[in-house]
Coordinates of C-alpha atoms in Angstrom, one line a residue:
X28 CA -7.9 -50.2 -61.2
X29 CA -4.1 -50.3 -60.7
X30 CA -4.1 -46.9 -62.5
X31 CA -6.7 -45.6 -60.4
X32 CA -4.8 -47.0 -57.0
X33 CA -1.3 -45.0 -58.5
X34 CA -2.8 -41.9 -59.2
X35 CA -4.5 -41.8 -55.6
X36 CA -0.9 -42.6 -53.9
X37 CA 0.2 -39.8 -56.4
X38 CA -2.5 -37.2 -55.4
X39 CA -2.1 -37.8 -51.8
X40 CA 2.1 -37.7 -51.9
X41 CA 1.7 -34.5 -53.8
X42 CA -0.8 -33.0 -50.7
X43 CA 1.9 -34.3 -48.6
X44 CA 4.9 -32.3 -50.1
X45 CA 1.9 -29.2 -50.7
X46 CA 1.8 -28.9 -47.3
X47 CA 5.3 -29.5 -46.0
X48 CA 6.1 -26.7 -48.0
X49 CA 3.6 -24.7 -46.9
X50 CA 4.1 -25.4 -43.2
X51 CA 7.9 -24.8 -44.6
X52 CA 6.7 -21.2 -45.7
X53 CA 5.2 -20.0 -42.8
X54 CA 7.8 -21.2 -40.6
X55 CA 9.9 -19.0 -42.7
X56 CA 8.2 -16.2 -42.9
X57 CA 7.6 -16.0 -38.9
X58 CA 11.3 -16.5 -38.8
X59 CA 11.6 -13.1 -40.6
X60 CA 9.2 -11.5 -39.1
X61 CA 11.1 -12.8 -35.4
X62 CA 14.5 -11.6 -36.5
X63 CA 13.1 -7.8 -38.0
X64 CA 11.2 -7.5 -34.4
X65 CA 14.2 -8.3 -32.6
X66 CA 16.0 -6.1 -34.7
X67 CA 13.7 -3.2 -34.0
X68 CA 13.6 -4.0 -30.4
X69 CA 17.5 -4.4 -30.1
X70 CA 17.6 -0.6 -29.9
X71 CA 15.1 0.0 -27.2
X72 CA 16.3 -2.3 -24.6
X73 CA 18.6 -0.2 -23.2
X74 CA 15.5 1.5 -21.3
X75 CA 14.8 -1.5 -19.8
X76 CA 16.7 -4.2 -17.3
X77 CA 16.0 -7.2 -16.0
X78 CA 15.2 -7.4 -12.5
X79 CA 17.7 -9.2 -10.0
X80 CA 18.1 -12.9 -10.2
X81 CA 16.2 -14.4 -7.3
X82 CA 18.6 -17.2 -6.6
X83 CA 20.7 -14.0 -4.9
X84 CA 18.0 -13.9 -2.3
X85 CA 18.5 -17.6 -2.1
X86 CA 20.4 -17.4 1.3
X87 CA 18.4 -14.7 2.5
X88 CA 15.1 -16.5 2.3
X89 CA 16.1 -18.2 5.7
X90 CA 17.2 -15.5 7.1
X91 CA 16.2 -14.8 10.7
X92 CA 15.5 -11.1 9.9
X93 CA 13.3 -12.5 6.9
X94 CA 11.5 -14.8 9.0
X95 CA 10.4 -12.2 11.7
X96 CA 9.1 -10.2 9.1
X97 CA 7.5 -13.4 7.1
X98 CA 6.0 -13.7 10.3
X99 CA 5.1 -9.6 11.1
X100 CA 3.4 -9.7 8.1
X101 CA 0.7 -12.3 8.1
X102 CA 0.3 -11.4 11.7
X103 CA -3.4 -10.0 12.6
X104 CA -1.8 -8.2 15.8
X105 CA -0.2 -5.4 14.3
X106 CA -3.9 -4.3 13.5
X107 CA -5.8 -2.5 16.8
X108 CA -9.0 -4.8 17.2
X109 CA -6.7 -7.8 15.3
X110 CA -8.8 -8.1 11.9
X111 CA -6.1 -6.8 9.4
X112 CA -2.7 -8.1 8.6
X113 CA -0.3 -6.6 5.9
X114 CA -1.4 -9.8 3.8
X115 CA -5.1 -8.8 4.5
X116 CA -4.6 -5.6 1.8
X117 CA -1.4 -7.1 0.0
X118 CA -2.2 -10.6 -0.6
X119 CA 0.6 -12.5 -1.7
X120 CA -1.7 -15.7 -2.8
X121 CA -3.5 -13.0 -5.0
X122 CA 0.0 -11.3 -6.3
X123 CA 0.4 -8.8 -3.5
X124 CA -2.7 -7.2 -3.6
X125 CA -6.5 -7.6 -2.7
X126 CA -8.3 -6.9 -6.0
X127 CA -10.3 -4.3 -4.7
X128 CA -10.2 -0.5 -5.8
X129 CA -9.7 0.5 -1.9
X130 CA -8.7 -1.9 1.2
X131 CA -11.0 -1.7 4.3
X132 CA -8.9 -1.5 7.5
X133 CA -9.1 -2.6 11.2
X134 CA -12.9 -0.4 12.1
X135 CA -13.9 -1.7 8.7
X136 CA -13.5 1.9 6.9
X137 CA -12.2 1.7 3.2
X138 CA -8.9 4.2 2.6
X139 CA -9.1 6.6 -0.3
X140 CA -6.6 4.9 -2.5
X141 CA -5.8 1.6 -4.0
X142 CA -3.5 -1.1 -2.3
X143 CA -0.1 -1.1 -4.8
X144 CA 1.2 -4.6 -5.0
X145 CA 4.3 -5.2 -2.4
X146 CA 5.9 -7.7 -5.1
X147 CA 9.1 -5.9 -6.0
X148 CA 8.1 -3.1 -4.3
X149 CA 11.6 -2.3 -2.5
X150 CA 12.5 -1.8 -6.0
X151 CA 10.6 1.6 -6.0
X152 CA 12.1 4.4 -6.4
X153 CA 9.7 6.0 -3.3
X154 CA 6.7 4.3 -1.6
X155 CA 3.0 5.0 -1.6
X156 CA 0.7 6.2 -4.5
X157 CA 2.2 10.2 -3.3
X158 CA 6.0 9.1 -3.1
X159 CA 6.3 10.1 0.7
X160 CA 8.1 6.9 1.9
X161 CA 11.7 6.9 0.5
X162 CA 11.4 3.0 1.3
X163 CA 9.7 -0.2 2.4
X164 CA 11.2 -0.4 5.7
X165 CA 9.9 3.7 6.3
X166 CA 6.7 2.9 4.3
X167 CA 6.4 -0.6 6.3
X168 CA 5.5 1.4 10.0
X169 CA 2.7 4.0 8.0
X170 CA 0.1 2.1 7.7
X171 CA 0.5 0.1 11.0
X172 CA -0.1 3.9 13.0
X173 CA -3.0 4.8 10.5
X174 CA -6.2 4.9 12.1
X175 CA -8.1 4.2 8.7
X176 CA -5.8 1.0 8.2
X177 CA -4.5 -0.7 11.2
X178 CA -5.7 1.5 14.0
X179 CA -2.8 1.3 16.3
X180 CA -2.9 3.9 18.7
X181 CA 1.3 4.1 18.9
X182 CA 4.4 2.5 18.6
X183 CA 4.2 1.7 22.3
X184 CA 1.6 0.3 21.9
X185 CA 2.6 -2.3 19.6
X186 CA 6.0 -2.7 21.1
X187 CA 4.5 -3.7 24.2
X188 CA 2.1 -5.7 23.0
X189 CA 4.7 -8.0 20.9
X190 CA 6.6 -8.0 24.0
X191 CA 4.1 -10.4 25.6
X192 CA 4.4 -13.3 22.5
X193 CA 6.9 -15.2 23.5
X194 CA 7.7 -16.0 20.0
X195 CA 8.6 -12.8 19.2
X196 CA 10.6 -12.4 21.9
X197 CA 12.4 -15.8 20.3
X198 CA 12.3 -14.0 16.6
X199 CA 13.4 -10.4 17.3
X200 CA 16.1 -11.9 20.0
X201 CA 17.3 -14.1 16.7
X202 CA 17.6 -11.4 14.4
X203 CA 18.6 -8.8 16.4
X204 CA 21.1 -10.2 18.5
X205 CA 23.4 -7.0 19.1
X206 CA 20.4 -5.0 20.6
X207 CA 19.9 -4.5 24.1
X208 CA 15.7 -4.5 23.4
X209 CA 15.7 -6.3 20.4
X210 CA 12.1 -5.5 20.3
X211 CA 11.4 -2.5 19.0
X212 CA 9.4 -0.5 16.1
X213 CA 12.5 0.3 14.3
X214 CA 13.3 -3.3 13.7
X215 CA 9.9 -4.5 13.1
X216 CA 10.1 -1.8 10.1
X217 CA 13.4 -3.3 9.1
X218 CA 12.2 -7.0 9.6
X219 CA 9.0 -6.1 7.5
X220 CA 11.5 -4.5 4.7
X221 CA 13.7 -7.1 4.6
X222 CA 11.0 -9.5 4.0
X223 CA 9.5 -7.3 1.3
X224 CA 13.1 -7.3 -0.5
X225 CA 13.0 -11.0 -1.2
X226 CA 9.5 -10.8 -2.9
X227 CA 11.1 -10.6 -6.4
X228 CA 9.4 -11.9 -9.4
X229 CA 11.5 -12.8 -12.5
X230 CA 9.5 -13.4 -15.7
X231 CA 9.7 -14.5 -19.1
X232 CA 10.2 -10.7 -20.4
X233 CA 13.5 -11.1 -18.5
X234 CA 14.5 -14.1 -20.1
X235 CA 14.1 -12.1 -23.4
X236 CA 16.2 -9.4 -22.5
X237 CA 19.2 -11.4 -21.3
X238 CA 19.0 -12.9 -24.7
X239 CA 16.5 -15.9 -25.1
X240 CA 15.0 -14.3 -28.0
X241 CA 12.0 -17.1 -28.0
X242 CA 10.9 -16.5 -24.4
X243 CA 8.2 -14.0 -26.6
X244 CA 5.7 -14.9 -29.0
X245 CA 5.9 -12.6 -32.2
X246 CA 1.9 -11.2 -30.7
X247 CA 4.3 -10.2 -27.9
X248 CA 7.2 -8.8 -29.3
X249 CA 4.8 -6.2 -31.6
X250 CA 3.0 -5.2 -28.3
X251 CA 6.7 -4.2 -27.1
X252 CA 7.6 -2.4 -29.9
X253 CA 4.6 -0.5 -30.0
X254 CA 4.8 0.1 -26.0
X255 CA 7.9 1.7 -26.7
X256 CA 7.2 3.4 -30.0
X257 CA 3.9 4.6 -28.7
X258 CA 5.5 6.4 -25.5
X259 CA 4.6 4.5 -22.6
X260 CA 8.4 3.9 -22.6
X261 CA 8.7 7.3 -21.3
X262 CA 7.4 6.5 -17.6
X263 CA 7.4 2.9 -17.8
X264 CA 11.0 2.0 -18.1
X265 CA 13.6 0.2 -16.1
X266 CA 13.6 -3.6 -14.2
X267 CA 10.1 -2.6 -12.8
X268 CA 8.5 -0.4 -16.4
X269 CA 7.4 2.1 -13.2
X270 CA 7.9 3.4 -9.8
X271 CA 11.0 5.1 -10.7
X272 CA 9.5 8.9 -11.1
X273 CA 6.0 10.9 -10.3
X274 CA 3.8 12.0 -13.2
X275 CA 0.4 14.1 -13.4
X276 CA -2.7 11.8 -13.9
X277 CA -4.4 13.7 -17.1
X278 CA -1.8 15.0 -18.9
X279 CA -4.0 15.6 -22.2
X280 CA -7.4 16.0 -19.9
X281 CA -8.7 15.8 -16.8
X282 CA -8.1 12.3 -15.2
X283 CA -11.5 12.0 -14.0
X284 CA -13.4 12.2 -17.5
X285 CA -11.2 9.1 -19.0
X286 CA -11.8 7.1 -15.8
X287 CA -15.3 8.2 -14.5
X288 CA -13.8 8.7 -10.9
X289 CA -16.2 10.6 -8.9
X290 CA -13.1 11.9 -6.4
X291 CA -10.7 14.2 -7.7
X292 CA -7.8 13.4 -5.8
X293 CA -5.1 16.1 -5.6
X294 CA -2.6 13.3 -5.2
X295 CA 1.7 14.5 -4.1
X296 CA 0.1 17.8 -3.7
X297 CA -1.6 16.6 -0.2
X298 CA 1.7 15.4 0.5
X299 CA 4.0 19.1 -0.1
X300 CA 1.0 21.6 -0.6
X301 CA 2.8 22.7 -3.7
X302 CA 0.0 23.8 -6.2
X303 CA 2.9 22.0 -8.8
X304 CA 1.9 18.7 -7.4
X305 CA -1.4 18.2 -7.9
X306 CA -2.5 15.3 -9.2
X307 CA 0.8 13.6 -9.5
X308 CA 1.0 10.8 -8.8
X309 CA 4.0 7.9 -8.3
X310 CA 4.2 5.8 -11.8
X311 CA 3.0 2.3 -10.9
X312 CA 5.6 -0.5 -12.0
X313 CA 3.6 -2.8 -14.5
X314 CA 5.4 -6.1 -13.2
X315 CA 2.3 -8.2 -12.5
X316 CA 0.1 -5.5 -14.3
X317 CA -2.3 -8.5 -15.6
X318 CA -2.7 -9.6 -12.0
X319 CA -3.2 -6.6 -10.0
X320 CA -6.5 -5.3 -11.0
X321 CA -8.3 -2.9 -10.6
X322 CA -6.3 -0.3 -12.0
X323 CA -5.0 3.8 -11.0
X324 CA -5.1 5.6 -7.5
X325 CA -8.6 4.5 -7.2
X326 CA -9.2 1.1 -8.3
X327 CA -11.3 3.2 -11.1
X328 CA -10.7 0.3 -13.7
X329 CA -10.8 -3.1 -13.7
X330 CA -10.1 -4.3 -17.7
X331 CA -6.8 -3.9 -18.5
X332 CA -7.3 -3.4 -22.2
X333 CA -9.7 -0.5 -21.5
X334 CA -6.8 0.7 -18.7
X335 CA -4.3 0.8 -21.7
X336 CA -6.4 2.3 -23.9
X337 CA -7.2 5.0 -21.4
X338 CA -3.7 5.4 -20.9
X339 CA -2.7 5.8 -24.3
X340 CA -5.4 8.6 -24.9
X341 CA -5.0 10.4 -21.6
X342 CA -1.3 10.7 -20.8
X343 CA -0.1 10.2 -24.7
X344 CA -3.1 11.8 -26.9
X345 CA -2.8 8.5 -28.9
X346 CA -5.9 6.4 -29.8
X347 CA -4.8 2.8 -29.9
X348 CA -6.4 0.7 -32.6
X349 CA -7.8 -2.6 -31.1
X350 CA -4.6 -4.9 -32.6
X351 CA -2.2 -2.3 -30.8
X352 CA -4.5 -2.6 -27.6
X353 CA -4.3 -6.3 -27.7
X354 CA -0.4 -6.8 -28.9
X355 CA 0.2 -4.5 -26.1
X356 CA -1.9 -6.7 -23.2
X357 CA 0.4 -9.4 -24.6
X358 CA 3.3 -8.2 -24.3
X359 CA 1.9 -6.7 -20.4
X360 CA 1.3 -10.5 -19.8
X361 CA 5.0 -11.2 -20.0
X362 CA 5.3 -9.2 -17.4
X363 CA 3.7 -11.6 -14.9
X364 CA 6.2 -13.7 -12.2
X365 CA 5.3 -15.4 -8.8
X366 CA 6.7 -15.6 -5.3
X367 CA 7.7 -18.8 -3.5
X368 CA 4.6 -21.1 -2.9
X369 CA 5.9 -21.0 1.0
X370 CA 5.2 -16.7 1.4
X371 CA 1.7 -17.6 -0.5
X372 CA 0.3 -18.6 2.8
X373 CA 0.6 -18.0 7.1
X374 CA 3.5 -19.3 8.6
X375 CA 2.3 -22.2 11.0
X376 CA 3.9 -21.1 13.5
X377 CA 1.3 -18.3 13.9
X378 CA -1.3 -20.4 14.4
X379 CA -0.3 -22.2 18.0
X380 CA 0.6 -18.2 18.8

């Protein structure tokens, strides 16, 4: 019996040390495998940068400019009839967007394109899905004068409207200080801007390229390295993988026969009327990508597995095998920040206004 006890305390010590060094194994070959991706990735991280660290907006988040457009933005009166806000197509509670392919606006009519996200937008190099807004503060006044989004007749209009609220009298007086009629478009564009330029979202794909080489899972790391080996380093590059050039839709095939779209939009070339233009479009900054469904010019496609694949056939002529399409979505999902919990919502103070 004593035997019998020994060789059981021997059997299960022996499991014991069996899988210690098995455990012991793995974690030594993931090890490897973490150091050879880092290695291979070292030399591609030049084409990206990390975006701005948010605590340098710190100050500005209380800024009186900042609050007037905090406040211009979730207001329903910069809309004709009063049913649309910015937030109302650019959500901030739902990562600056409304999850629709295209936005109805103040009569209730949808617009032709998708709503882009506003997070880190004023990082763009140009504004709109056609690049004809070199900024947010000139891209901020657009959609207030469109009559398919917020209907207002003119700028007069909406200067002398805001004229009557005496808490924008208060908030333009506080920001502008200097200006003899502190209320005017030109500053609600700026205040609207300035707002926009604190809406910066930091992830943990920055924390990897300042050096913290396990803010990525090795899944992660392979859908980086084959981002970039692929090709989709080519357009998507920089702090924001996007919005730093214009690029034809369908560069191996006609857009709308990868995406099913039943409009063939003609995209910058509405814009310049260059026959050289058609169909290019600005190249969307993936920041947020797993968030800001559905996907292209047209809110065409909603899965963002079957967005990269698309993407990988149509502007790359590269079929993506279903690991690659899945390391990649990974690595996409590291792309994912958030704003302060205080912008996710209406200021109060709109409420008793």
């Amino acid at each position: 019996m004593k035997k019998l006890y020994l060789l059981l305390i021997f059997s299960i010590a022996m499991s014991v040390i069996a899988c210690n060094s098995s455990v012991k194994d793995q974690n030594t070959t993931e090890d490897k495998e973490n150091q050879h991706l880092d290695m291979e990735l070292k030399g591609k991280l030049s084409l990206f940068s990390a975006l701005p660290d948010t605590q340098l907006y710190q100050t500005d988040l209380f800024s009186p400019k900042v609050k007037l457009g905090y406040m211009l933005y979730y207001d329903n009166r910069l809309s004709k009839d009063g049913k649309n806000s910015c937030n109302s197509c650019h959500n901030l509670a739902t990562y600056g967007v409304d999850n629709l392919p295209t936005s109805p606006g103040d009569k209730g009519i949808f617009g032709d394109r998708n709503s882009p996200s506003t997070l880190n937008a004023a990082l763009h190099a140009s504004q709109f899905w056609d690049a004809r807004a070199k900024d947010v503060e000139e891209q901020a006044g657009m959609p207030i004068l469109n009559p398919v989004e917020m209907n207002i007749p003119s700028e007069a209009f909406l200067v002398e409207r805001l004229k009557e609220i005496k808490l924008y009298k208060e908030l333009f007086a506080a920001a502008y200080p200097n200006d003899k009629a502190p209320i005017s478009y030109t500053n609600l564009r700026n205040a609207l801007g300035a707002f926009e330029r604190v809406l910066i979202t930091p992830s943990r794909f920055d924390q990897y390229l300042v050096g913290k080489s396990d803010a990525l899972s090795l899944q992660e790391k392979r859908g980086m390295l084959d981002f970039a080996n692929i090709g989709c380093i080519t357009c998507h590059n920089g702090a924001l993988l996007g919005g730093g050039m214009v690029q034809k839709a369908g560069v191996h095939g006609d857009y709308w026969t990868f995406t099913n779209s039943k409009k063939h939009d003609e995209g910058r070339a509405g814009v310049t009327k260059n026959e050289i233009d058609k169909f290019m479009f600005k190249v969307p900054s993936l920041r947020n990508v797993e968030k800001t469904y559905p996907y292209f010019h047209d809110g065409s496609v909603t899965d963002l597995s079957q967005m990269v694949k698309i993407m990988g056939k149509m502007q790359l002529n590269y079929t993506l095998s279903d690991e690659q399409t899945a390391d990649i979505v990974a690595f996409l999902k590291t792309l994912t920040g958030d704003v302060p919990e205080q912008f996710k919502k209406a200021p109060h103070e709109l409420t008793a206004n």
